[in-house]
Amino acid sequence: MSSIIKAGAELGTLDIVTAGGIAIRRSEVAADYENAITPLIDALDSRVGLLLSSSYEFPDRYKRWDMGFVDPMLSVTSRGLSVEVKALNARGRVLLPVLRRTLDGLDAVQDVEAAGDILSATVRRAERRFAEEERSRQPSVFSVLRALIALFRSDADSHMGLYGAFGYDLAFQFEPVDMTLERGDDQRDMVLFLPDQIILRDHQRQEARLMSYDFTIDGATTAGLTRSQAEVPFRPAPAPARACDHEPGEYAALVDHAKESFKRGDLFEVVPGQTFFEACPAPPSEIFRRLRERNPAPYGFLINLGDGEYLVGASPEMYVRVTGRRVETCPISGTIKRGADAIADAEQIRTLLNSAKDESELTMCTDVDRNDKSRICEPGSVRVIGRRQIELYSRLIHTVDHVEGTLRPEFDALDAFLSHTWAVTVTGAPKLWAMRFLEANEKSPRRWYGGAVGKLGFDGNMSTGLTLRTVRIKDGVAEVRAGATLLYDSDPIAEEAETRLKASAMIDAIRRPRGTARP
């Protein structure tokens, strides 16, 4: 990445030895703050990598920062119980032998094989039932992630880690749900990258740094090896054959169907979605710039997943954040349209806060969230530290709770991640029954929607956002999925309209160039 980022003064080096015996040298140089991420955004159109960018600040919750990379050395991908670790360049190949030993020593996987630059393995199916408190420790693709994090574990650096996207279907490794929707052959459940060069931009200090890492193990080193990989330019596609996976009125009919489940007591709430399809003549970098300009969000991202697939998002919701032993989430439920000006916004906020339905939605979500934490947190440590707080976005106003807990010593960040899979704000309650309802009644698989994006740090920390307000681009066609929280008193027409409102900012970013007036 040093080929696209103009480096400045050297800021020093740091030598690290990981828990698995890998020697790492980190070199740090200053970068131009104003232009640090501009070339990265452009490069992601044709090069695998990621940018995480926060353009929304909330005291003690979200800070404005950017971090990203291209040309990572390794990828970790999964589909179902199959996992692949792939060296993406010569530098990644240096680590393949130690990664092979790590997988060979892992009881949770079988059929470990090496073919060229790829290590593959299959997760063993659990031989016994796991209690709810143990669900995060049963064999799964996360067993591989836990082993990799243990191999690279070091508290000396807060930026090394696995970065990428976690798909909705990962939950089915733990939840007994019959998967009836057809999954495409191109669907991946997880794509994570191990970068060895990261650009960081700190908005509070107004400074930027380029961090570079060299790895040495078993006498082999990445020092002096190239990071370059083949570039695959973005290519637009013709207009898609359909505009939505629901015909007008079908989502409203689904609301009526859900209300029958509420009457029977099968569900308390559920969050079905619908997907909109758009031609995407602009490259992903331009969609990202439009979103960042028009819809600032705490979890903005641009990810080139490879294989012609991109994620461009402006998510308002934290999924799980772990700092030390502190676990945080910020459930969002309760939505109303922005007003035309500050006075109209105030009226809308008053309406939202006085809505018994919206209050009930958020209360139910937070109750489930607290229960998720209680499985892994110290007794008495789970508490709501912010109640029905207002967050304003470009077109919407949300009410948000802020919940925290303290991890018990025997649990880690991955346990926290898995205990919340997936957030009640995108599934429903009871969570298992809601997920079964969604699988049986949604028109298409969720893929990345309702999953998470972010970082699993090798220092034991984690920062992830929920995959909402996201454009998935595949082979030049854009997809936007949006849902609404349904309760027993939901208005079918209003709920269908809410999904369209939530999707509208993403669709606007696809259709409307920067500098043009909103229609």
Coordinates of C-alpha atoms in Angstrom, one line a residue:
M1 CA 0.0 0.0 0.0
S2 CA 3.0 2.2 0.3
S3 CA 2.8 2.5 -3.5
I4 CA -0.5 4.5 -3.2
I5 CA 0.1 6.3 0.2
K6 CA 2.6 9.1 0.4
A7 CA 4.8 8.3 3.4
G8 CA 6.3 10.9 5.6
A9 CA 8.7 10.8 8.6
E10 CA 9.6 7.6 10.2
L11 CA 8.0 7.2 13.6
G12 CA 9.8 4.1 14.9
T13 CA 9.7 0.3 15.0
L14 CA 8.4 -2.2 17.4
D15 CA 9.5 -5.9 17.7
I16 CA 6.8 -8.3 18.8
V17 CA 6.7 -12.1 19.5
T18 CA 3.3 -13.6 19.4
A19 CA 2.0 -16.3 21.7
G20 CA 2.5 -18.8 18.9
G21 CA 6.2 -17.8 18.4
I22 CA 5.9 -15.6 15.3
A23 CA 8.3 -12.7 15.4
I24 CA 6.8 -9.5 14.0
R25 CA 8.5 -6.2 13.3
R26 CA 6.2 -3.2 13.0
S27 CA 7.4 -0.1 11.2
E28 CA 5.4 3.1 11.5
V29 CA 5.6 6.3 9.3
A30 CA 3.6 9.5 9.2
A31 CA 1.1 10.0 6.4
D32 CA -0.7 13.0 5.0
Y33 CA -3.8 13.4 7.1
E34 CA -5.9 15.2 4.5
N35 CA -5.3 12.7 1.7
A36 CA -4.5 9.5 3.6
I37 CA -7.6 7.5 2.5
T38 CA -8.4 9.0 -0.9
P39 CA -6.1 6.7 -2.8
L40 CA -7.2 3.7 -0.7
I41 CA -10.9 4.3 -1.6
D42 CA -10.0 4.4 -5.3
A43 CA -7.8 1.3 -5.1
L44 CA -10.6 -0.8 -3.5
D45 CA -12.5 -0.7 -6.9
S46 CA -9.9 -3.2 -8.3
R47 CA -7.9 -4.5 -5.3
V48 CA -9.0 -6.8 -2.5
G49 CA -9.2 -5.0 0.9
L50 CA -11.2 -2.9 3.2
L51 CA -11.9 0.5 4.7
L52 CA -13.7 1.1 8.0
S53 CA -14.7 4.7 8.4
S54 CA -16.7 6.5 11.1
S55 CA -18.2 9.8 10.1
Y56 CA -20.7 10.1 13.0
E57 CA -19.7 10.9 16.6
F58 CA -21.7 10.3 19.8
P59 CA -20.1 11.0 23.2
D60 CA -18.5 7.9 24.9
R61 CA -19.8 5.7 22.1
Y62 CA -18.6 6.5 18.6
K63 CA -15.4 8.3 17.5
R64 CA -14.4 9.5 14.1
W65 CA -11.7 7.3 12.7
D66 CA -10.7 5.6 9.5
M67 CA -8.6 2.5 9.0
G68 CA -8.0 0.3 6.0
F69 CA -5.8 -1.6 3.6
V70 CA -5.4 -3.3 0.2
D71 CA -3.5 -6.4 -0.8
P72 CA -3.7 -8.3 2.5
M73 CA -1.5 -11.3 2.9
L74 CA -4.1 -13.9 3.8
S75 CA -7.8 -14.5 3.6
V76 CA -10.0 -16.8 5.7
T77 CA -13.3 -17.7 4.1
S78 CA -16.1 -20.2 4.9
R79 CA -19.3 -21.7 3.6
G80 CA -21.2 -24.0 5.8
L81 CA -18.7 -26.1 7.7
S82 CA -15.9 -25.7 5.1
V83 CA -13.1 -23.3 5.8
E84 CA -10.3 -22.0 3.6
V85 CA -7.1 -20.1 4.5
K86 CA -5.5 -18.7 1.4
A87 CA -2.2 -17.0 0.9
L88 CA -2.9 -14.0 -1.4
N89 CA 0.7 -13.2 -2.2
A90 CA 4.3 -14.3 -1.6
R91 CA 4.1 -12.8 1.9
G92 CA 1.2 -14.9 2.8
R93 CA 3.0 -18.1 1.7
V94 CA 5.5 -17.5 4.5
L95 CA 2.9 -18.2 7.1
L96 CA 1.3 -21.3 5.4
P97 CA 3.5 -23.9 7.2
V98 CA 2.7 -22.6 10.7
L99 CA -1.0 -22.2 9.8
R100 CA -1.0 -25.9 8.6
R101 CA 0.4 -27.0 11.9
T102 CA -2.2 -25.0 13.7
L103 CA -5.1 -26.6 11.8
D104 CA -3.6 -30.0 12.1
G105 CA -3.6 -29.6 15.9
L106 CA -7.2 -28.4 16.1
D107 CA -9.7 -31.1 17.3
A108 CA -12.6 -29.1 16.0
V109 CA -11.7 -29.7 12.3
Q110 CA -10.9 -32.6 10.1
D111 CA -9.7 -33.3 6.5
V112 CA -7.0 -30.6 6.6
E113 CA -5.5 -30.4 3.2
A114 CA -3.0 -28.2 1.3
A115 CA -3.3 -27.4 -2.4
G116 CA -1.1 -24.7 -3.7
D117 CA -1.8 -21.5 -1.8
I118 CA -4.9 -22.8 -0.1
L119 CA -5.3 -24.7 3.2
S120 CA -8.8 -26.2 3.6
A121 CA -10.5 -28.0 6.5
T122 CA -14.0 -29.1 7.5
V123 CA -15.5 -28.5 10.9
R124 CA -16.5 -31.6 12.8
R125 CA -20.1 -31.9 13.7
A126 CA -20.7 -31.7 17.4
E127 CA -21.0 -35.2 19.0
R128 CA -23.1 -33.9 22.0
R129 CA -25.6 -31.2 22.8
F130 CA -24.1 -28.0 24.2
A131 CA -25.8 -26.0 26.9
E132 CA -26.8 -22.5 26.0
E133 CA -23.9 -21.1 28.1
E134 CA -21.5 -23.3 26.1
R135 CA -22.8 -22.7 22.6
S136 CA -19.8 -20.5 21.7
R137 CA -17.4 -23.4 22.4
Q138 CA -19.0 -26.0 20.2
P139 CA -17.1 -26.9 17.0
S140 CA -17.7 -24.3 14.3
V141 CA -15.8 -22.1 11.9
F142 CA -15.2 -19.8 14.9
S143 CA -13.0 -22.6 16.3
V144 CA -10.6 -21.9 13.5
L145 CA -10.7 -18.2 14.2
R146 CA -10.0 -18.8 17.9
A147 CA -7.0 -20.9 17.0
L148 CA -5.7 -18.3 14.6
I149 CA -6.1 -15.5 17.2
A150 CA -4.3 -17.6 19.7
L151 CA -1.4 -18.1 17.3
F152 CA -1.0 -14.4 16.6
R153 CA -2.0 -13.2 20.1
S154 CA -0.1 -10.2 21.4
D155 CA -1.1 -7.3 23.6
A156 CA 1.7 -5.1 22.2
D157 CA -0.3 -3.9 19.1
S158 CA -3.9 -2.8 18.9
H159 CA -4.3 -2.9 15.1
M160 CA -3.2 -6.4 14.0
G161 CA -6.2 -8.7 13.5
L162 CA -8.6 -10.3 11.1
Y163 CA -10.8 -7.8 9.3
G164 CA -13.9 -8.4 7.1
A165 CA -17.5 -9.6 7.0
F166 CA -19.6 -12.2 8.8
G167 CA -22.7 -13.5 7.0
Y168 CA -26.1 -14.2 8.5
D169 CA -25.9 -17.9 7.9
L170 CA -23.1 -18.4 10.4
A171 CA -25.9 -18.5 13.1
F172 CA -27.1 -21.8 11.7
Q173 CA -23.9 -23.5 13.0
F174 CA -25.5 -23.0 16.4
E175 CA -29.2 -22.7 15.9
P176 CA -31.4 -25.7 14.9
V177 CA -33.1 -24.1 11.8
D178 CA -34.0 -26.0 8.7
M179 CA -32.5 -24.0 5.8
T180 CA -35.2 -24.1 3.1
L181 CA -34.2 -21.1 1.0
E182 CA -31.9 -21.9 -1.9
R183 CA -28.4 -20.6 -1.4
G184 CA -26.4 -19.6 -4.5
D185 CA -23.2 -21.3 -5.4
D186 CA -21.4 -18.0 -5.0
Q187 CA -22.5 -17.4 -1.4
R188 CA -19.8 -17.2 1.2
D189 CA -20.6 -17.0 4.9
M190 CA -17.4 -15.3 6.1
V191 CA -14.6 -13.4 4.4
L192 CA -11.8 -12.1 6.6
F193 CA -8.4 -10.7 5.8
L194 CA -5.0 -10.5 7.6
P195 CA -3.4 -7.3 6.5
D196 CA 0.3 -6.5 6.9
Q197 CA 0.0 -2.8 6.1
I198 CA -2.7 -0.6 7.6
I199 CA -3.4 3.1 7.1
L200 CA -4.9 4.8 10.2
R201 CA -6.4 8.2 10.4
D202 CA -7.2 9.8 13.7
H203 CA -9.8 12.6 13.4
Q204 CA -9.4 13.9 16.9
R205 CA -5.6 14.4 16.6
Q206 CA -5.8 15.1 12.9
E207 CA -2.9 12.8 12.1
A208 CA -2.4 9.7 10.0
R209 CA 0.0 6.8 10.1
L210 CA 1.0 3.9 7.9
M211 CA 1.7 0.7 9.9
S212 CA 3.7 -2.0 8.1
Y213 CA 4.4 -5.5 9.5
D214 CA 7.0 -8.1 8.7
F215 CA 6.6 -11.7 9.9
T216 CA 9.3 -14.3 10.6
I217 CA 8.7 -17.9 11.5
D218 CA 10.8 -21.1 11.1
G219 CA 13.6 -19.2 9.5
A220 CA 11.4 -17.7 6.8
T221 CA 10.5 -14.0 6.6
T222 CA 8.2 -11.7 4.7
A223 CA 10.9 -8.9 4.7
G224 CA 11.6 -7.8 1.2
L225 CA 8.7 -9.7 -0.4
T226 CA 6.2 -7.9 -2.6
R227 CA 2.6 -7.2 -1.4
S228 CA 1.3 -6.8 -4.9
Q229 CA -1.7 -8.8 -6.2
A230 CA -3.6 -9.0 -9.5
E231 CA -6.0 -6.1 -10.0
V232 CA -9.6 -6.9 -11.2
P233 CA -11.4 -3.7 -12.3
F234 CA -15.0 -3.1 -11.4
R235 CA -17.4 -3.7 -14.4
P236 CA -21.0 -2.5 -14.4
A237 CA -23.8 -4.8 -15.6
P238 CA -27.1 -4.2 -17.4
A239 CA -30.2 -3.4 -15.4
P240 CA -31.4 -6.4 -13.3
A241 CA -34.4 -8.4 -14.4
R242 CA -36.4 -7.4 -11.3
A243 CA -36.6 -4.4 -9.0
C244 CA -37.4 -6.2 -5.7
D245 CA -37.8 -9.8 -4.4
H246 CA -41.3 -8.8 -3.3
E247 CA -44.1 -7.5 -5.4
P248 CA -45.9 -4.4 -4.1
G249 CA -48.2 -5.4 -1.2
E250 CA -46.4 -8.8 -0.6
Y251 CA -44.5 -7.4 2.4
A252 CA -47.7 -6.0 3.9
A253 CA -49.3 -9.5 3.5
L254 CA -46.3 -10.9 5.3
V255 CA -47.0 -8.5 8.2
D256 CA -50.5 -9.9 8.4
H257 CA -49.1 -13.5 8.4
A258 CA -46.7 -12.5 11.3
K259 CA -49.5 -11.1 13.3
E260 CA -51.1 -14.6 13.3
S261 CA -47.9 -15.9 15.0
F262 CA -48.2 -13.1 17.5
K263 CA -51.8 -14.1 18.3
R264 CA -50.7 -17.7 18.9
G265 CA -47.8 -16.6 21.1
D266 CA -45.2 -18.1 18.8
L267 CA -43.5 -14.7 18.5
F268 CA -43.3 -11.4 20.3
E269 CA -41.6 -9.6 17.5
V270 CA -40.0 -10.4 14.1
V271 CA -37.9 -8.4 11.6
P272 CA -38.4 -9.7 8.0
G273 CA -36.7 -7.9 5.1
Q274 CA -37.0 -7.4 1.4
T275 CA -34.3 -6.9 -1.2
F276 CA -34.2 -4.2 -3.9
F277 CA -32.1 -4.5 -7.0
E278 CA -30.5 -1.7 -9.0
A279 CA -28.2 -1.3 -11.9
C280 CA -24.9 0.1 -10.6
P281 CA -23.1 2.1 -13.3
A282 CA -20.9 4.0 -10.7
P283 CA -17.9 2.1 -9.1
P284 CA -18.1 1.1 -5.4
S285 CA -15.7 3.9 -4.5
E286 CA -18.2 6.5 -5.8
I287 CA -21.1 4.8 -4.0
F288 CA -19.1 5.0 -0.8
R289 CA -18.3 8.6 -1.2
R290 CA -21.9 9.5 -1.9
L291 CA -23.0 7.6 1.3
R292 CA -20.4 9.2 3.4
E293 CA -21.4 12.7 2.1
R294 CA -25.2 12.2 2.5
N295 CA -25.6 9.6 5.3
P296 CA -22.8 9.9 7.9
A297 CA -22.8 6.8 10.1
P298 CA -20.6 5.3 12.9
Y299 CA -20.0 2.2 10.9
G300 CA -19.2 3.1 7.4
F301 CA -17.3 0.6 5.2
L302 CA -16.1 -0.2 1.8
I303 CA -15.0 -3.8 1.3
N304 CA -13.7 -5.5 -1.8
L305 CA -14.4 -9.2 -1.0
G306 CA -12.9 -10.5 -4.2
D307 CA -14.8 -12.6 -6.8
G308 CA -16.6 -9.5 -8.1
E309 CA -18.3 -8.8 -4.7
Y310 CA -18.3 -5.6 -2.7
L311 CA -20.0 -4.3 0.4
V312 CA -20.6 -0.6 0.8
G313 CA -22.3 0.4 4.0
A314 CA -23.4 3.2 6.4
S315 CA -24.6 1.2 9.4
P316 CA -26.0 3.0 12.4
E317 CA -25.8 0.1 14.8
M318 CA -22.9 -1.4 16.9
Y319 CA -23.1 -5.2 16.9
V320 CA -20.6 -6.1 19.6
R321 CA -17.6 -4.2 20.9
V322 CA -15.1 -5.7 23.4
T323 CA -12.4 -3.7 25.2
G324 CA -10.6 -5.7 27.8
R325 CA -13.4 -7.4 29.6
R326 CA -16.0 -4.8 28.8
V327 CA -18.7 -5.8 26.4
E328 CA -21.0 -3.2 24.7
T329 CA -23.9 -3.2 22.4
C330 CA -26.3 -0.5 21.2
P331 CA -29.7 -2.0 20.1
I332 CA -31.6 0.3 17.8
S333 CA -35.4 0.1 17.5
G334 CA -37.9 2.9 17.0
T335 CA -37.7 4.8 13.8
I336 CA -39.3 7.9 12.4
K337 CA -38.6 10.1 9.3
R338 CA -36.5 13.3 9.7
G339 CA -38.3 16.6 9.7
A340 CA -37.8 19.4 7.1
D341 CA -35.9 21.5 9.7
A342 CA -34.8 21.6 13.3
I343 CA -38.3 22.5 14.6
A344 CA -39.9 19.7 12.6
D345 CA -37.2 17.3 13.9
A346 CA -38.1 18.2 17.4
E347 CA -41.7 17.4 16.7
Q348 CA -40.8 14.1 15.2
I349 CA -38.6 13.2 18.2
R350 CA -41.5 14.0 20.5
T351 CA -43.7 11.7 18.5
L352 CA -41.2 8.9 18.5
L353 CA -40.6 9.2 22.3
N354 CA -44.3 9.2 22.9
S355 CA -44.9 6.1 20.8
A356 CA -45.8 3.1 23.0
K357 CA -45.2 0.8 20.1
D358 CA -41.6 2.1 19.5
E359 CA -40.9 2.0 23.2
S360 CA -42.1 -1.6 23.4
E361 CA -40.0 -2.6 20.4
L362 CA -36.8 -1.3 22.0
T363 CA -37.6 -2.6 25.5
M364 CA -38.1 -6.1 24.0
C365 CA -34.8 -5.9 22.0
T366 CA -32.8 -4.7 25.0
D367 CA -34.3 -7.5 27.2
V368 CA -33.1 -10.1 24.8
D369 CA -29.7 -8.4 24.5
R370 CA -29.3 -8.4 28.2
N371 CA -30.1 -12.1 28.3
D372 CA -27.5 -12.7 25.6
K373 CA -24.9 -11.0 27.8
S374 CA -25.9 -12.8 31.0
R375 CA -24.6 -16.1 29.6
I376 CA -21.0 -14.7 29.4
C377 CA -20.9 -11.8 31.8
E378 CA -20.3 -11.5 35.5
P379 CA -23.5 -11.7 37.6
G380 CA -24.9 -8.2 38.2
S381 CA -22.6 -6.5 35.7
V382 CA -25.1 -6.2 32.8
R383 CA -26.8 -2.9 32.8
V384 CA -28.4 -0.3 30.5
I385 CA -26.2 2.8 30.6
G386 CA -28.2 4.8 28.0
R387 CA -32.0 4.5 27.5
R388 CA -33.9 5.6 24.4
Q389 CA -31.2 7.9 23.3
I390 CA -31.8 9.9 20.1
E391 CA -29.5 9.4 17.1
L392 CA -30.2 11.5 14.0
Y393 CA -29.2 10.3 10.5
S394 CA -29.8 11.8 7.0
R395 CA -33.4 10.6 6.6
L396 CA -34.2 8.8 9.9
I397 CA -34.4 9.4 13.6
H398 CA -33.7 6.3 15.8
T399 CA -34.0 5.5 19.5
V400 CA -31.1 3.6 20.9
D401 CA -30.2 1.8 24.1
H402 CA -26.6 1.4 25.3
V403 CA -25.9 -1.9 27.2
E404 CA -22.7 -3.1 28.8
G405 CA -21.4 -6.0 30.8
T406 CA -18.2 -7.5 32.2
L407 CA -16.9 -10.7 30.7
R408 CA -16.4 -13.6 33.0
P409 CA -12.7 -14.7 33.1
E410 CA -13.3 -17.9 31.2
F411 CA -14.8 -16.1 28.2
D412 CA -13.3 -13.9 25.5
A413 CA -14.4 -11.6 22.7
L414 CA -15.4 -14.4 20.4
D415 CA -17.7 -15.7 23.1
A416 CA -19.3 -12.2 23.3
F417 CA -19.7 -12.2 19.5
L418 CA -21.4 -15.6 19.4
S419 CA -23.6 -15.1 22.4
H420 CA -25.4 -12.2 20.5
T421 CA -25.6 -14.1 17.1
W422 CA -27.6 -12.5 15.6
A423 CA -28.9 -9.2 17.1
V424 CA -32.5 -9.3 18.1
T425 CA -33.0 -6.0 16.2
V426 CA -32.6 -7.9 12.9
T427 CA -34.2 -11.2 13.9
G428 CA -36.9 -10.9 16.6
A429 CA -37.9 -12.6 19.8
P430 CA -37.8 -15.3 20.9
K431 CA -34.7 -15.3 18.7
L432 CA -34.8 -19.0 17.6
W433 CA -38.5 -18.9 16.6
A434 CA -38.0 -15.6 14.8
M435 CA -35.1 -17.0 12.8
R436 CA -37.2 -20.0 11.9
F437 CA -40.0 -17.7 10.8
L438 CA -37.6 -15.7 8.6
E439 CA -36.2 -18.7 6.9
A440 CA -39.7 -20.0 6.1
N441 CA -41.2 -16.7 5.0
E442 CA -38.5 -14.4 3.5
K443 CA -38.2 -14.5 -0.3
S444 CA -34.4 -14.7 -0.5
P445 CA -31.4 -15.6 1.7
R446 CA -29.9 -12.7 3.7
R447 CA -26.3 -13.3 2.7
W448 CA -24.4 -10.5 4.6
Y449 CA -27.5 -8.6 5.8
G450 CA -28.0 -8.9 9.5
G451 CA -24.5 -10.2 10.0
A452 CA -21.5 -8.0 11.0
V453 CA -18.4 -6.2 9.7
G454 CA -15.3 -5.2 11.6
K455 CA -12.2 -6.4 13.3
L456 CA -11.2 -9.3 15.6
G457 CA -8.0 -8.0 17.2
F458 CA -5.0 -10.1 18.1
D459 CA -4.9 -8.2 21.4
G460 CA -8.2 -9.8 22.4
N461 CA -10.4 -6.8 21.6
M462 CA -13.1 -6.5 19.0
S463 CA -15.1 -3.9 17.2
T464 CA -18.0 -4.8 14.9
G465 CA -21.0 -3.1 13.4
L466 CA -24.2 -4.7 12.3
T467 CA -24.6 -5.1 8.5
L468 CA -27.4 -2.7 7.9
R469 CA -27.9 0.1 5.4
T470 CA -25.6 -1.8 3.1
V471 CA -25.2 -2.1 -0.7
R472 CA -24.0 -5.5 -1.8
I473 CA -22.6 -5.3 -5.3
K474 CA -22.0 -8.5 -7.2
D475 CA -20.9 -8.7 -10.8
G476 CA -22.0 -5.1 -11.4
V477 CA -25.6 -5.4 -9.9
A478 CA -26.4 -3.6 -6.6
E479 CA -28.7 -5.1 -3.9
V480 CA -30.2 -3.3 -0.9
R481 CA -32.0 -5.1 1.8
A482 CA -34.1 -3.5 4.5
G483 CA -36.5 -4.7 7.2
A484 CA -39.0 -3.5 9.8
T485 CA -39.7 -4.7 13.4
L486 CA -43.2 -6.2 13.5
L487 CA -45.3 -6.4 16.6
Y488 CA -48.9 -7.6 17.3
D489 CA -50.3 -4.1 16.5
S490 CA -48.1 -3.4 13.4
D491 CA -49.8 -1.6 10.5
P492 CA -49.0 -3.7 7.4
I493 CA -48.9 -0.7 5.0
A494 CA -46.8 1.4 7.3
E495 CA -44.3 -1.4 7.9
E496 CA -43.9 -2.0 4.1
A497 CA -43.4 1.8 3.7
E498 CA -40.7 1.8 6.5
T499 CA -38.6 -0.8 4.7
R500 CA -38.7 1.4 1.6
L501 CA -37.7 4.5 3.6
K502 CA -34.8 2.6 5.2
A503 CA -33.6 1.5 1.8
S504 CA -34.0 4.9 0.2
A505 CA -30.7 6.4 1.3
M506 CA -28.8 3.5 -0.2
I507 CA -30.8 3.5 -3.4
D508 CA -30.3 7.3 -3.7
A509 CA -26.5 6.7 -3.4
I510 CA -26.6 4.3 -6.2
R511 CA -28.7 6.4 -8.5
R512 CA -27.8 10.1 -7.8
P513 CA -24.3 11.5 -8.5
R514 CA -22.7 13.8 -6.0
G515 CA -23.5 17.5 -6.3
T516 CA -27.0 16.9 -7.6
A517 CA -30.2 17.8 -5.8
R518 CA -32.4 15.2 -4.2
P519 CA -35.5 14.6 -6.2

